[in-house]
Amino acid sequence: MGGMSVAQPVEVDRDVVDFAIVGKWMQEQGLPGGEFEGVTPLGGGTQNIMLRFRRGGRDYVLRRGPKHLRKASNTVIQRESRILGALGDTEIRAPKVIAACPDESVLGASFYLMEPITGFNPQNELPALHAGDPEVRRQMGLSAVEAIARLGSLDHEALGLADYGKPEGFLERQVPRWLSELDSYSVNDGYPGPQIPGVRQVGEWLDRNRPAPAKPGILHGDCHLANMMFSFDGPEVVAMVDWEMSTIGDPLLDLGWQIATRPEPGTTGAALVGSLGAVGGLPTPAEMIAHYGRFSDRDLTHVTWYTVLACFKLGIVLEGTHARACAGKAPKQVGDFLHAITLELFEKAHGLME
């Protein structure tokens, strides 16, 4: 027997995923053998590679870093498979890990296998049910809030995630950490420096108004609606995806992030969630905060502060692609698009500060 009967599906580059190696590794994990059938690449928001396939009567998705690994690619995959593995026995809506291979020497990159998700990403499509009914869209927004509230209420230590992040001083670190990230973009030739009005002013306001540290918990870290998969037959989130910014810290930043990225029709940022952003009908920030409170006992008096922090942090993250685009390392139109969103986020931050 062995792993020798595995034929390499033609459309997949062997340097990216060698199915003979994956097949042998799967047998070592006690997973069913047989031919790899129906291998299909899946698109995602990130540069990571995802392939769906069927083997031995079971469906899988394999996820690994990009073909040309970045410095942190393997670490990102290792952390993702670790947190998703820890969440596997909870009620949290997240992909279920079947098996993980953190050892990058096996395939040339860390990878993991997860169960496929049945649902749609609103960035790519909006089924007729959701497109036609504003109440369904409002409930989509509330389901996304519930998902992060439940996540932030978990006991991360009981799940074996005590060392998954550094919660002490989490809020104090944010402003200096992201300002130094912004400064680091100057290495990109052709980047004129951050043309973002009032960026230091927002940082100073955040430092002056910082709330007292709260009980640490799990953050998804990038929980806008384009990183959510929704049910085809209702408004429910079926899975939060793209966990690469997840950590242990103050989970209220996730609520701030959802409010900061709430798509408003007619804005550039709304385009991140495709036709859902264009039609709107999502819950108001006040409804989102009230709904979060139904699933969490956290103090919600400082949500505005967390929303400003989310605008600041996400704006700086997106500006990194703009800086890389100025140096020809990313498509110019993507860089321009993301820079426009950064400007909107900082405009929103200034409005909230007032």
XYZ file of C-alpha atoms in Angstrom:
354
model
C 0.000 0.000 0.000
C 2.043 2.972 1.288
C 1.474 6.420 -0.117
C 2.617 5.349 -3.571
C -0.772 5.156 -5.265
C -1.232 8.920 -5.043
C -1.358 10.681 -8.393
C -0.452 14.386 -8.382
C -3.516 16.380 -9.539
C -2.322 18.167 -12.657
C -3.486 21.692 -11.846
C -1.580 21.951 -8.550
C 2.078 22.951 -8.534
C 4.093 20.212 -6.813
C 6.299 22.869 -5.182
C 3.211 24.200 -3.430
C 1.516 20.921 -2.460
C 3.033 17.543 -3.288
C 0.106 15.167 -2.871
C 2.331 12.094 -2.542
C 3.783 13.667 0.624
C 0.378 14.814 1.897
C -1.044 11.334 1.249
C 1.694 9.619 3.231
C 1.371 12.141 6.076
C -2.426 11.670 6.176
C -1.971 7.905 6.536
C 0.392 8.511 9.450
C -2.394 10.587 11.065
C -4.779 7.633 10.679
C -6.888 9.373 7.999
C -8.467 7.315 5.195
C -6.330 6.648 2.087
C -7.167 6.503 -1.611
C -6.952 8.824 -4.597
C -7.210 12.608 -4.237
C -10.394 13.648 -6.027
C -11.816 16.977 -7.146
C -8.861 19.113 -6.119
C -9.987 22.771 -6.361
C -8.142 25.936 -5.324
C -10.263 28.213 -3.121
C -9.874 31.984 -3.217
C -9.537 33.806 0.077
C -8.873 37.277 1.403
C -5.254 36.433 2.079
C -2.229 35.289 0.111
C -2.458 31.876 1.780
C -3.098 28.843 -0.411
C -6.239 26.786 0.150
C -7.089 23.615 -1.746
C -10.276 21.629 -1.383
C -10.252 17.902 -2.132
C -11.950 14.604 -1.357
C -10.190 11.431 -0.240
C -11.464 8.158 1.155
C -15.035 9.466 1.293
C -14.183 12.597 3.275
C -13.878 16.265 2.225
C -10.948 18.417 3.287
C -9.473 21.866 2.827
C -5.682 22.160 3.015
C -4.297 25.549 4.043
C -0.658 26.669 3.836
C 1.244 29.922 3.305
C 1.832 31.460 -0.134
C 4.136 29.818 -2.694
C 6.824 32.377 -1.912
C 6.726 32.246 1.863
C 6.983 35.533 3.737
C 8.990 35.801 6.928
C 5.982 35.075 9.159
C 3.984 32.738 6.863
C 4.709 29.489 8.708
C 4.190 31.091 12.122
C 0.812 32.432 10.969
C -0.319 28.956 9.852
C 1.002 27.357 13.053
C -0.851 29.908 15.199
C -4.046 29.589 13.153
C -4.074 25.802 13.409
C -3.369 26.081 17.124
C -6.210 28.474 17.931
C -8.694 26.698 15.639
C -7.712 23.389 17.234
C -8.330 24.882 20.695
C -11.744 26.212 19.613
C -12.754 22.877 18.056
C -14.740 21.656 21.064
C -16.390 25.012 21.805
C -19.541 26.504 20.270
C -17.503 29.191 18.506
C -18.247 29.501 14.782
C -14.833 28.703 13.310
C -13.319 26.229 10.841
C -12.767 22.766 12.382
C -9.190 21.482 12.185
C -8.864 17.787 11.244
C -5.073 17.546 11.535
C -2.164 20.001 11.538
C 1.468 19.729 10.471
C 3.442 22.579 12.077
C 6.697 20.907 10.912
C 7.609 22.870 7.763
C 10.153 20.258 6.615
C 7.393 17.784 5.622
C 5.886 19.841 2.770
C 8.259 22.821 2.704
C 5.710 24.867 4.656
C 3.498 24.395 7.708
C -0.038 23.344 6.761
C -3.262 22.042 8.220
C -6.369 20.215 7.072
C -9.797 21.490 8.028
C -13.403 20.642 7.274
C -14.889 22.611 4.362
C -17.332 25.366 5.313
C -20.784 25.519 3.750
C -21.570 29.192 3.423
C -20.841 32.344 1.445
C -18.431 35.225 1.916
C -20.316 38.531 1.454
C -17.228 40.020 -0.197
C -17.780 37.666 -3.153
C -21.550 37.074 -3.300
C -24.882 37.921 -1.734
C -27.643 35.330 -2.254
C -31.131 36.512 -3.264
C -32.500 35.912 0.263
C -29.935 38.265 1.817
C -29.966 40.776 -1.041
C -33.749 41.085 -0.966
C -34.436 41.535 2.744
C -32.929 44.330 4.876
C -33.997 42.527 8.073
C -31.892 39.495 7.068
C -28.924 41.844 6.562
C -29.516 43.494 9.956
C -29.539 40.033 11.539
C -26.288 39.180 9.682
C -24.631 42.118 11.401
C -26.006 41.035 14.776
C -24.892 37.425 14.250
C -21.351 38.711 13.590
C -21.491 40.683 16.873
C -22.707 37.605 18.761
C -19.850 35.531 17.302
C -17.145 37.862 18.671
C -18.942 38.402 21.993
C -19.010 34.634 22.588
C -15.361 34.363 21.546
C -14.291 37.106 23.946
C -16.164 35.441 26.821
C -14.236 32.154 26.630
C -11.722 31.115 29.285
C -8.626 31.048 27.067
C -6.464 29.511 29.794
C -8.812 26.542 30.154
C -8.450 26.041 26.380
C -4.646 25.832 26.688
C -4.066 29.276 25.165
C -2.439 30.993 28.162
C 0.726 31.717 26.147
C -1.001 32.513 22.823
C -0.576 36.274 23.391
C 0.811 38.774 25.910
C -2.266 40.299 27.530
C -0.370 42.321 30.161
C -0.044 45.872 28.878
C -1.996 45.032 25.699
C -3.774 48.396 25.470
C -0.688 50.407 26.500
C 1.328 48.799 23.694
C -1.089 49.491 20.851
C -0.285 53.123 19.986
C 3.545 52.864 20.087
C 3.416 49.471 18.342
C 1.387 50.766 15.388
C 3.153 54.121 15.117
C 6.460 52.249 14.832
C 4.857 50.006 12.186
C 3.858 53.156 10.283
C 7.431 54.501 10.552
C 8.800 51.216 9.201
C 6.989 51.760 5.874
C 9.580 54.381 4.888
C 11.842 51.540 3.679
C 9.598 51.356 0.594
C 11.154 53.384 -2.231
C 8.679 55.814 -3.727
C 6.461 55.937 -0.618
C 6.076 59.647 0.253
C 5.431 58.864 3.919
C 2.034 58.694 5.561
C -0.298 61.293 4.055
C -2.817 60.654 6.832
C -4.219 63.786 8.519
C -3.940 63.800 12.314
C -2.409 60.363 12.798
C -0.276 61.453 15.805
C -3.230 63.401 17.213
C -5.358 60.232 17.230
C -2.514 58.359 18.949
C -2.250 61.039 21.637
C -6.018 61.013 22.212
C -5.939 57.205 22.587
C -3.118 57.402 25.138
C -4.872 60.158 27.117
C -8.242 58.376 27.264
C -7.165 54.754 27.620
C -9.545 52.693 29.790
C -8.281 50.598 32.707
C -7.134 47.078 31.756
C -9.963 44.535 31.609
C -10.009 40.759 31.935
C -8.005 39.317 29.009
C -9.637 37.120 26.402
C -9.359 35.901 22.820
C -9.508 38.428 19.986
C -10.067 37.438 16.385
C -8.207 40.631 15.500
C -9.642 41.263 12.026
C -13.340 40.499 12.362
C -14.844 42.640 9.591
C -17.673 41.083 7.572
C -15.407 39.983 4.700
C -13.767 37.586 7.201
C -17.105 35.955 8.013
C -18.862 33.134 6.176
C -22.671 33.189 6.365
C -25.376 30.563 5.961
C -27.056 30.345 2.539
C -30.488 29.944 4.172
C -30.398 32.535 6.931
C -28.486 35.394 8.527
C -26.238 33.293 10.794
C -22.451 33.380 10.747
C -21.282 29.820 10.023
C -17.574 30.566 10.490
C -15.168 33.390 11.263
C -12.158 32.920 8.976
C -8.651 34.410 8.570
C -7.424 34.234 12.157
C -3.919 35.523 11.446
C -4.292 38.610 13.657
C -5.774 36.625 16.568
C -4.205 36.982 20.012
C -4.955 37.242 23.716
C -5.709 40.795 24.757
C -8.764 42.989 25.242
C -11.637 41.443 23.245
C -13.547 44.743 23.139
C -11.179 45.753 20.351
C -13.075 43.211 18.202
C -16.331 45.071 18.901
C -14.638 48.384 18.068
C -13.330 46.757 14.866
C -16.808 45.657 13.785
C -18.213 49.127 14.421
C -15.258 50.825 12.680
C -15.630 48.586 9.611
C -19.452 48.583 9.505
C -20.058 49.146 5.783
C -21.776 52.426 4.958
C -23.175 52.565 1.408
C -21.337 55.059 -0.785
C -18.010 54.850 1.064
C -14.846 53.230 -0.286
C -14.709 50.955 2.762
C -18.125 49.488 1.934
C -16.592 48.001 -1.227
C -14.658 45.552 0.987
C -17.904 43.619 1.440
C -19.105 43.799 -2.144
C -22.847 44.069 -2.720
C -23.606 43.794 1.021
C -21.725 47.078 1.477
C -23.613 48.659 -1.420
C -27.126 47.780 -0.157
C -26.586 48.393 3.555
C -29.348 47.596 6.022
C -26.860 46.627 8.750
C -27.415 47.318 12.463
C -26.462 50.686 13.937
C -23.483 50.924 16.304
C -25.937 51.338 19.230
C -27.737 48.106 18.256
C -24.377 46.336 17.906
C -23.248 47.412 21.386
C -26.567 46.394 22.971
C -26.429 43.016 21.221
C -22.840 42.411 22.374
C -24.029 43.000 25.949
C -26.494 40.090 25.631
C -23.574 37.636 25.304
C -20.928 39.302 27.451
C -20.646 40.782 30.926
C -17.858 43.199 29.901
C -18.117 46.900 30.728
C -19.239 48.594 27.498
C -18.879 52.241 28.595
C -15.677 52.813 26.567
C -16.690 51.268 23.228
C -16.033 54.584 21.448
C -12.390 54.430 22.567
C -12.023 50.880 21.213
C -13.636 51.986 17.930
C -11.108 54.830 17.569
C -8.293 52.353 18.308
C -9.694 50.023 15.629
C -9.753 52.886 13.070
C -6.159 53.790 14.003
C -4.785 50.229 13.906
C -6.618 49.026 10.786
C -5.835 52.289 8.966
C -2.114 51.765 9.630
C -2.296 48.063 8.632
C -3.930 48.973 5.282
C -1.433 51.798 4.697
C 1.301 49.125 4.629
C -0.047 47.776 1.337
C -0.260 51.315 -0.039
C 3.423 51.835 0.871
C 4.360 48.526 -0.789
C 2.348 49.534 -3.879
C 4.325 52.800 -4.105
C 7.469 50.648 -4.302
C 5.948 48.398 -6.982
C 5.561 45.433 -4.577
C 1.755 45.417 -4.740
C -0.749 46.482 -7.445
C -1.152 50.263 -7.593
C -4.962 50.171 -7.725
C -5.100 47.994 -4.586
C -2.739 50.400 -2.804
C -4.843 53.417 -3.826
C -8.077 51.688 -2.778
C -6.713 50.753 0.659
C -5.207 54.223 1.189
C -8.665 55.719 0.522
C -10.107 53.407 3.201
C -7.342 54.458 5.622
C -8.342 58.107 5.110
C -12.009 57.226 5.783
C -11.059 55.331 8.948
C -9.072 58.293 10.284
C -11.919 60.661 9.378
C -14.251 58.398 11.381
C -11.747 58.395 14.281
C -11.670 62.211 14.372
C -15.480 62.332 14.338
C -15.692 59.895 17.253
C -13.021 61.787 19.231
C -15.121 64.957 19.035
